[in-house]
Amino acid sequence: MADTQYILPNDIGVSSLDCREAFRLLSPTERLYAYHLSRAAWYGGLAVLLQTSPEAPYIYALLSRLFRAQDPDQLRQHALAEGLTEEEYQAFLVYAAGVYSNMGNYKSFGDTKFVPNLPKEKLERVILGSEAAQQHPEEVRGLWQTCGELMFSLEPRLRHLGLGKEGITTYFSGNCTMEDAKLAQDFLDSQNLSAYNTRLFKEVDGEGKPYYEVRLASVLGSEPSLDSEVTSKLKSYEFRGSPFQAYAANSHQGQMLAQYIESFTQGSIEAHKRGSRFWIQDKGPIVESYIGFIESYRDPFGSRGEFEGFVAVVNKAMSAKFERLVASAEQLLKELPWPPTFEKDKFLTPDFTSLDVLTFAGSGIPAGINIPNYDDLRQTEGFKNVSLGNVLAVAYATQREKLTFLEEDDKDLYILWKGPSFDVQVGLHELLGHGSGKLFVQDEKGAFNFDQETVINPETGEQIQSWYRSGETWDSKFSTIASSYEECRAESVGLYLCLHPQVLEIFGFEGADAEDVIYVNWLNMVRAGLLALEFYTPEAFNWRQAHMQARFVILRVLLEAGEGLVTITPTTGSDGRPDARVRLDRSKIRSVGKPALERFLRRLQVLKSTGDVAGGRALYEGYATVTDAPPECFLTLRDTVLLRKESRKLIVQPNTRLEGSDVQLLEYEASAAGLIRSFSERFPEDGPELEEILTQLATADARFWKGPSEAPSGQA
């Protein structure tokens, strides 16, 4: 059997997303709107398979064919007859549920590969003897032959997502290096092209000279019907001695929707920005949604977005609290530890709602969102914040017996206040974390959005020496650390401002309850920093998850504060194996923790505002370094964390079905089999056609990830 780090355990937590009451309260028209948006999100979400690994589309197609022909109970009888044990078949169900839940065979949270926890030969017997194989023998056998080896392979380079020798990625062809990624980003910046909806492919000619293709996700190819904004950029370029070809690659899939359609049809990020402008202006809708290439966490270079789409319904009670937080935002921003000149010229009051998710298509479901991610829109036109209430309710529920790395005295308090404290943290993180701070920019005409003569860097006492040039963005400049750095800044803002009495009053906490909320919020962050070690890869000296790296950095900052604020004590568990305990001295949160966090947070913002990449990397990567130096001995603690880790829950989502003019909500049991059934019923009309399209797209580019001995002539 595989190393436990690379399998999903049979007893993995599975929860169903409850949105029954929210859906019940929708009008017939709102239900129809939610239904059609959900269909768009699920169809688009299939693109994530092509963004994850070369084999993911084939694995998805194979599993879908298996479970369309036989549901999990029917396939169980066949599997047991083929000699599988109940445990082995359950392991296969968990693997299949994991592929559907993560939209691929790599964990969305941590980017680690997971493989089936049963012998390959046994799984092969089940697949080739299945009803699907009887119905379509050549297709099923072909899919298995294409993906079977890769499904199980834990060759070192395939264990994690990464670029070049560091891992596998389909954002770049297999022969691309970090140097290629940097060159491509410079090229894209030079042409004012966004990387969000692109992939980069490199080929080498007979003389060893590389040339590059920048592929835009779109329905159309380079047909003349494209608008001038896109057409003007779909051409050949010479950049620093290397040829680049930019063109729109094939992809299948009011005013806001029209712009999104144009964006996905033509590969135009400008059209998606226009759609996002209308979306920002759509205040307080009952049914909220967003769709596109959004978060750049999984791009090894940090600037390409993964496709996601969500549809959700407003939770009015919690939204009222967030509205009060928004109303206090301008006052609370003044409490942040940087000069007013480092804050936006005008706070653009956003929507901030608590939503019950109906649909979230992509590789995973977050607890909260602050979008759009386009810097220029965020700085001048605004953004929206959402907290996903029904996700929080199931994803972060904690059982005492599974609670690790805390003192016994803290466990009951932690369980009692973790949910409420997380509501506060998510609210502050999204609204005032991601929503705060100004980027100093010089536009294409040479004009600055700050006064060069009067704005002073509080860290140096000097005038501003660096800024963002036209075409440069936060992601493009800070690239590999951009996502984690920004998450760290937002988390730090949440911790810092949760100390403010006004914030706690907004959420209904005063006196001793308010102090408990603060304590558990800080304690949860410290514990999360320790748990984050699971997502560090010592062999490659890198982090696989932006949020967890951010939390480790905060732990390091609070440990560095000293005076016994935070201590981590190795110990031995009742089972005789290594264990550890985290302690936070609540009496020192304000006197020691707050000043340390204040200094760190100010430095984070100043370096971000000024686009000081060298300074930002030195600060952030310094704190993110993991060694075995005493007193913490983090590498040793990592072994303990891996020994005691609990797998992230899988979440079963409902479906909607149109019956005449009525939309019905279809719900499923909280189990691996229930999750599989939800996907088997997701594309009832055209599942086989979609799978064929996915595998055709994957096959067309398969040569870009072949090993050296299999590579086409002239390709590395």
CSV table of N, CA and C in Angstrom, one decimal, residues 278-380:
chain,number,residue,atom,x,y,z
A,278,PHE,N,-19.8,45.0,-14.0
A,278,PHE,CA,-21.3,45.0,-13.9
A,278,PHE,C,-21.6,44.1,-12.6
A,279,TRP,N,-20.8,43.1,-12.4
A,279,TRP,CA,-21.1,42.2,-11.2
A,279,TRP,C,-20.9,43.0,-9.9
A,280,ILE,N,-19.8,43.8,-9.8
A,280,ILE,CA,-19.6,44.6,-8.6
A,280,ILE,C,-20.7,45.6,-8.4
A,281,GLN,N,-21.3,46.1,-9.5
A,281,GLN,CA,-22.4,47.0,-9.4
A,281,GLN,C,-23.7,46.4,-9.0
A,282,ASP,N,-23.8,45.1,-9.1
A,282,ASP,CA,-25.0,44.3,-8.8
A,282,ASP,C,-25.1,44.1,-7.3
A,283,LYS,N,-25.6,45.0,-6.6
A,283,LYS,CA,-25.6,45.0,-5.1
A,283,LYS,C,-26.7,44.2,-4.5
A,284,GLY,N,-26.3,43.3,-3.6
A,284,GLY,CA,-27.3,42.6,-2.8
A,284,GLY,C,-28.2,41.7,-3.5
A,285,PRO,N,-27.8,40.9,-4.5
A,285,PRO,CA,-28.7,40.0,-5.2
A,285,PRO,C,-29.1,38.8,-4.3
A,286,ILE,N,-30.3,38.3,-4.5
A,286,ILE,CA,-30.6,37.1,-3.7
A,286,ILE,C,-29.8,35.9,-4.1
A,287,VAL,N,-29.6,35.7,-5.4
A,287,VAL,CA,-28.8,34.7,-5.9
A,287,VAL,C,-27.5,35.3,-6.4
A,288,GLU,N,-26.4,34.9,-5.8
A,288,GLU,CA,-25.1,35.5,-6.1
A,288,GLU,C,-24.3,34.4,-6.8
A,289,SER,N,-23.4,34.9,-7.7
A,289,SER,CA,-22.6,34.0,-8.5
A,289,SER,C,-21.3,34.7,-9.0
A,290,TYR,N,-20.4,33.9,-9.4
A,290,TYR,CA,-19.2,34.4,-10.1
A,290,TYR,C,-18.6,33.3,-10.8
A,291,ILE,N,-17.9,33.5,-12.0
A,291,ILE,CA,-17.4,32.4,-12.8
A,291,ILE,C,-16.3,32.9,-13.6
A,292,GLY,N,-15.3,32.1,-13.7
A,292,GLY,CA,-14.1,32.4,-14.6
A,292,GLY,C,-12.8,31.8,-14.1
A,293,PHE,N,-11.7,32.3,-14.6
A,293,PHE,CA,-10.4,31.8,-14.2
A,293,PHE,C,-10.0,32.8,-13.0
A,294,ILE,N,-10.0,32.3,-11.8
A,294,ILE,CA,-10.0,33.2,-10.7
A,294,ILE,C,-8.7,33.1,-9.8
A,295,GLU,N,-8.5,32.0,-9.1
A,295,GLU,CA,-7.4,32.0,-8.1
A,295,GLU,C,-6.2,31.4,-8.7
A,296,SER,N,-5.0,31.9,-8.4
A,296,SER,CA,-3.8,31.5,-9.0
A,296,SER,C,-2.9,30.7,-8.0
A,297,TYR,N,-3.5,30.0,-7.0
A,297,TYR,CA,-2.8,29.3,-6.0
A,297,TYR,C,-2.0,28.1,-6.7
A,298,ARG,N,-2.6,27.5,-7.7
A,298,ARG,CA,-1.9,26.2,-8.2
A,298,ARG,C,-1.0,26.4,-9.3
A,299,ASP,N,-0.9,27.6,-9.9
A,299,ASP,CA,0.1,27.9,-10.9
A,299,ASP,C,1.4,28.0,-10.2
A,300,PRO,N,2.4,27.1,-10.6
A,300,PRO,CA,3.7,27.2,-10.0
A,300,PRO,C,4.4,28.6,-10.0
A,301,PHE,N,4.0,29.4,-11.0
A,301,PHE,CA,4.6,30.7,-11.1
A,301,PHE,C,3.7,31.7,-10.4
A,302,GLY,N,2.4,31.4,-10.2
A,302,GLY,CA,1.6,32.3,-9.4
A,302,GLY,C,0.7,33.3,-10.1
A,303,SER,N,0.6,33.2,-11.4
A,303,SER,CA,-0.2,34.2,-12.1
A,303,SER,C,-1.3,33.7,-13.0
A,304,ARG,N,-1.5,32.4,-13.1
A,304,ARG,CA,-2.5,31.8,-14.0
A,304,ARG,C,-3.7,31.3,-13.1
A,305,GLY,N,-4.9,31.6,-13.5
A,305,GLY,CA,-6.1,31.3,-12.6
A,305,GLY,C,-6.7,30.0,-12.9
A,306,GLU,N,-7.2,29.3,-11.9
A,306,GLU,CA,-7.9,28.1,-12.1
A,306,GLU,C,-9.4,28.4,-12.3
A,307,PHE,N,-10.0,27.6,-13.1
A,307,PHE,CA,-11.4,27.9,-13.4
A,307,PHE,C,-12.3,27.6,-12.1
A,308,GLU,N,-13.2,28.4,-11.8
A,308,GLU,CA,-14.2,28.1,-10.8
A,308,GLU,C,-15.5,28.9,-11.1
A,309,GLY,N,-16.6,28.3,-10.6
A,309,GLY,CA,-17.9,29.0,-10.7
A,309,GLY,C,-18.7,28.6,-9.5
A,310,PHE,N,-19.4,29.6,-8.9
A,310,PHE,CA,-20.2,29.3,-7.8
A,310,PHE,C,-21.6,30.0,-7.9
A,311,VAL,N,-22.6,29.4,-7.3
A,311,VAL,CA,-23.9,29.9,-7.2
A,311,VAL,C,-24.4,29.7,-5.8
A,312,ALA,N,-24.9,30.8,-5.2
A,312,ALA,CA,-25.2,30.7,-3.7
A,312,ALA,C,-26.4,31.7,-3.4
A,313,VAL,N,-27.0,31.4,-2.3
A,313,VAL,CA,-28.2,32.2,-1.9
A,313,VAL,C,-27.9,32.9,-0.6
A,314,VAL,N,-28.3,34.1,-0.5
A,314,VAL,CA,-28.0,35.0,0.7
A,314,VAL,C,-28.7,34.4,2.0
A,315,ASN,N,-27.8,34.4,3.0
A,315,ASN,CA,-28.3,34.1,4.4
A,315,ASN,C,-28.5,35.5,5.0
A,316,LYS,N,-29.7,35.9,5.2
A,316,LYS,CA,-30.0,37.3,5.6
A,316,LYS,C,-29.5,37.6,7.0
A,317,ALA,N,-29.6,36.6,8.0
A,317,ALA,CA,-29.3,36.9,9.4
A,317,ALA,C,-27.8,37.2,9.5
A,318,MET,N,-26.9,36.4,9.0
A,318,MET,CA,-25.5,36.6,9.1
A,318,MET,C,-25.1,37.8,8.2
A,319,SER,N,-25.7,38.0,7.1
A,319,SER,CA,-25.4,39.1,6.2
A,319,SER,C,-25.6,40.4,6.9
A,320,ALA,N,-26.6,40.5,7.8
A,320,ALA,CA,-26.9,41.8,8.5
A,320,ALA,C,-25.7,42.1,9.4
A,321,LYS,N,-25.0,41.2,10.0
A,321,LYS,CA,-23.8,41.4,10.8
A,321,LYS,C,-22.7,41.9,9.9
A,322,PHE,N,-22.6,41.3,8.7
A,322,PHE,CA,-21.5,41.7,7.8
A,322,PHE,C,-21.8,43.1,7.3
A,323,GLU,N,-23.1,43.5,7.1
A,323,GLU,CA,-23.4,44.8,6.6
A,323,GLU,C,-23.0,45.9,7.7
A,324,ARG,N,-23.1,45.5,9.0
A,324,ARG,CA,-22.7,46.4,10.0
A,324,ARG,C,-21.1,46.5,10.0
A,325,LEU,N,-20.5,45.4,9.7
A,325,LEU,CA,-19.0,45.5,9.6
A,325,LEU,C,-18.6,46.4,8.4
A,326,VAL,N,-19.3,46.3,7.3
A,326,VAL,CA,-19.0,47.2,6.2
A,326,VAL,C,-19.2,48.6,6.5
A,327,ALA,N,-20.3,48.9,7.3
A,327,ALA,CA,-20.6,50.3,7.7
A,327,ALA,C,-19.5,50.8,8.6
A,328,SER,N,-18.8,50.0,9.3
A,328,SER,CA,-17.7,50.4,10.2
A,328,SER,C,-16.3,50.3,9.5
A,329,ALA,N,-16.3,49.9,8.3
A,329,ALA,CA,-15.0,49.6,7.6
A,329,ALA,C,-14.1,50.8,7.6
A,330,GLU,N,-14.6,52.0,7.1
A,330,GLU,CA,-13.7,53.1,7.0
A,330,GLU,C,-13.0,53.5,8.3
A,331,GLN,N,-13.8,53.4,9.4
A,331,GLN,CA,-13.2,53.7,10.7
A,331,GLN,C,-12.2,52.7,11.1
A,332,LEU,N,-12.5,51.4,10.9
A,332,LEU,CA,-11.6,50.3,11.3
A,332,LEU,C,-10.3,50.3,10.4
A,333,LEU,N,-10.4,50.8,9.2
A,333,LEU,CA,-9.2,50.8,8.4
A,333,LEU,C,-8.1,51.8,9.0
A,334,LYS,N,-8.6,52.8,9.7
A,334,LYS,CA,-7.7,53.7,10.3
A,334,LYS,C,-6.9,53.1,11.5
A,335,GLU,N,-7.4,51.9,11.9
A,335,GLU,CA,-6.7,51.2,13.0
A,335,GLU,C,-5.6,50.4,12.5
A,336,LEU,N,-5.5,50.2,11.2
A,336,LEU,CA,-4.4,49.4,10.6
A,336,LEU,C,-3.1,50.1,10.7
A,337,PRO,N,-2.0,49.4,10.9
A,337,PRO,CA,-0.7,50.0,11.3
A,337,PRO,C,0.1,50.5,10.1
A,338,TRP,N,-0.5,51.2,9.2
A,338,TRP,CA,0.3,51.9,8.2
A,338,TRP,C,-0.3,53.3,7.9
A,339,PRO,N,0.5,54.2,7.3
A,339,PRO,CA,0.0,55.6,7.1
A,339,PRO,C,-1.2,55.6,6.2
A,340,PRO,N,-2.0,56.7,6.3
A,340,PRO,CA,-3.2,56.8,5.4
A,340,PRO,C,-2.8,56.8,4.0
A,341,THR,N,-1.6,57.3,3.6
A,341,THR,CA,-1.2,57.4,2.2
A,341,THR,C,-1.0,56.0,1.6
A,342,PHE,N,-0.9,55.0,2.5
A,342,PHE,CA,-0.8,53.6,2.0
A,342,PHE,C,-2.1,52.9,1.9
A,343,GLU,N,-3.2,53.7,2.1
A,343,GLU,CA,-4.5,53.1,2.0
A,343,GLU,C,-5.2,53.7,0.7
A,344,LYS,N,-6.2,53.0,0.2
A,344,LYS,CA,-6.8,53.5,-1.0
A,344,LYS,C,-7.4,54.9,-0.8
A,345,ASP,N,-7.4,55.7,-1.9
A,345,ASP,CA,-7.8,57.1,-1.8
A,345,ASP,C,-9.3,57.2,-1.3
A,346,LYS,N,-10.1,56.2,-1.7
A,346,LYS,CA,-11.4,56.2,-1.2
A,346,LYS,C,-11.8,54.7,-1.0
A,347,PHE,N,-12.4,54.4,0.2
A,347,PHE,CA,-12.8,53.1,0.4
A,347,PHE,C,-14.1,52.8,-0.4
A,348,LEU,N,-14.1,51.9,-1.3
A,348,LEU,CA,-15.2,51.6,-2.2
A,348,LEU,C,-16.1,50.5,-1.5
A,349,THR,N,-17.2,51.0,-0.9
A,349,THR,CA,-18.0,50.2,-0.1
A,349,THR,C,-18.5,48.9,-0.9
A,350,PRO,N,-18.1,47.7,-0.4
A,350,PRO,CA,-18.5,46.5,-1.2
A,350,PRO,C,-19.7,45.9,-0.6
A,351,ASP,N,-20.3,45.0,-1.4
A,351,ASP,CA,-21.2,44.0,-0.9
A,351,ASP,C,-20.5,43.1,0.1
A,352,PHE,N,-21.1,42.7,1.2
A,352,PHE,CA,-20.5,41.7,2.0
A,352,PHE,C,-21.7,40.8,2.6
A,353,THR,N,-21.8,39.6,2.1
A,353,THR,CA,-22.9,38.8,2.4
A,353,THR,C,-22.5,37.4,2.9
A,354,SER,N,-23.3,36.8,3.7
A,354,SER,CA,-23.1,35.4,4.0
A,354,SER,C,-24.0,34.6,3.1
A,355,LEU,N,-23.4,33.6,2.5
A,355,LEU,CA,-24.2,32.9,1.4
A,355,LEU,C,-24.2,31.4,1.8
A,356,ASP,N,-25.3,30.8,1.4
A,356,ASP,CA,-25.4,29.3,1.5
A,356,ASP,C,-25.1,28.8,0.1
A,357,VAL,N,-24.1,28.0,-0.1
A,357,VAL,CA,-23.7,27.6,-1.4
A,357,VAL,C,-24.7,26.5,-2.0
A,358,LEU,N,-25.1,26.8,-3.2
A,358,LEU,CA,-25.8,25.8,-4.0
A,358,LEU,C,-24.9,25.0,-4.9
A,359,THR,N,-24.0,25.7,-5.5
A,359,THR,CA,-23.0,25.1,-6.4
A,359,THR,C,-21.7,25.7,-6.3
A,360,PHE,N,-20.6,24.9,-6.2
A,360,PHE,CA,-19.3,25.4,-6.3
A,360,PHE,C,-18.4,24.5,-7.1
A,361,ALA,N,-18.2,24.8,-8.3
A,361,ALA,CA,-17.5,24.0,-9.3
A,361,ALA,C,-16.1,24.4,-9.3
A,362,GLY,N,-15.2,23.5,-9.2
A,362,GLY,CA,-13.7,23.8,-9.2
A,362,GLY,C,-13.0,22.7,-8.4
A,363,SER,N,-11.8,23.0,-7.9
A,363,SER,CA,-11.1,21.9,-7.2
A,363,SER,C,-11.4,21.9,-5.7
A,364,GLY,N,-12.1,22.8,-5.2
A,364,GLY,CA,-12.3,22.8,-3.8
A,364,GLY,C,-13.3,24.0,-3.4
A,365,ILE,N,-13.7,24.0,-2.2
A,365,ILE,CA,-14.7,25.1,-1.8
A,365,ILE,C,-14.0,25.8,-0.6
A,366,PRO,N,-13.9,27.1,-0.8
A,366,PRO,CA,-13.3,28.0,0.3
A,366,PRO,C,-14.3,28.3,1.3
A,367,ALA,N,-13.9,29.0,2.4
A,367,ALA,CA,-14.8,29.4,3.5
A,367,ALA,C,-15.3,30.8,3.2
A,368,GLY,N,-14.5,31.6,2.4
A,368,GLY,CA,-14.9,33.0,2.1
A,368,GLY,C,-14.1,33.4,0.9
A,369,ILE,N,-14.6,34.4,0.2
A,369,ILE,CA,-14.1,34.9,-1.0
A,369,ILE,C,-14.1,36.4,-1.1
A,370,ASN,N,-13.0,37.0,-1.6
A,370,ASN,CA,-13.0,38.4,-1.9
A,370,ASN,C,-12.6,38.6,-3.4
A,371,ILE,N,-13.5,39.0,-4.2
A,371,ILE,CA,-13.2,39.1,-5.6
A,371,ILE,C,-13.9,40.3,-6.2
A,372,PRO,N,-13.5,40.7,-7.4
A,372,PRO,CA,-12.6,40.1,-8.4
A,372,PRO,C,-11.1,40.3,-8.0
A,373,ASN,N,-10.2,39.5,-8.6
A,373,ASN,CA,-8.8,39.6,-8.2
A,373,ASN,C,-8.0,40.6,-9.1
A,374,TYR,N,-8.7,41.3,-10.0
A,374,TYR,CA,-8.0,42.2,-10.9
A,374,TYR,C,-7.6,43.4,-10.1
A,375,ASP,N,-6.3,43.7,-10.0
A,375,ASP,CA,-5.8,44.8,-9.2
A,375,ASP,C,-6.4,46.2,-9.6
A,376,ASP,N,-6.5,46.4,-10.9
A,376,ASP,CA,-7.0,47.7,-11.3
A,376,ASP,C,-8.5,47.9,-10.9
A,377,LEU,N,-9.3,46.9,-11.0
A,377,LEU,CA,-10.7,47.0,-10.5
A,377,LEU,C,-10.8,47.2,-9.0
A,378,ARG,N,-10.0,46.4,-8.3
A,378,ARG,CA,-10.0,46.5,-6.8
A,378,ARG,C,-9.6,47.9,-6.3
A,379,GLN,N,-8.6,48.5,-7.0
A,379,GLN,CA,-8.1,49.8,-6.5
A,379,GLN,C,-9.1,50.9,-6.9
A,380,THR,N,-9.8,50.8,-8.0
A,380,THR,CA,-10.6,52.0,-8.4
A,380,THR,C,-12.1,51.8,-8.4
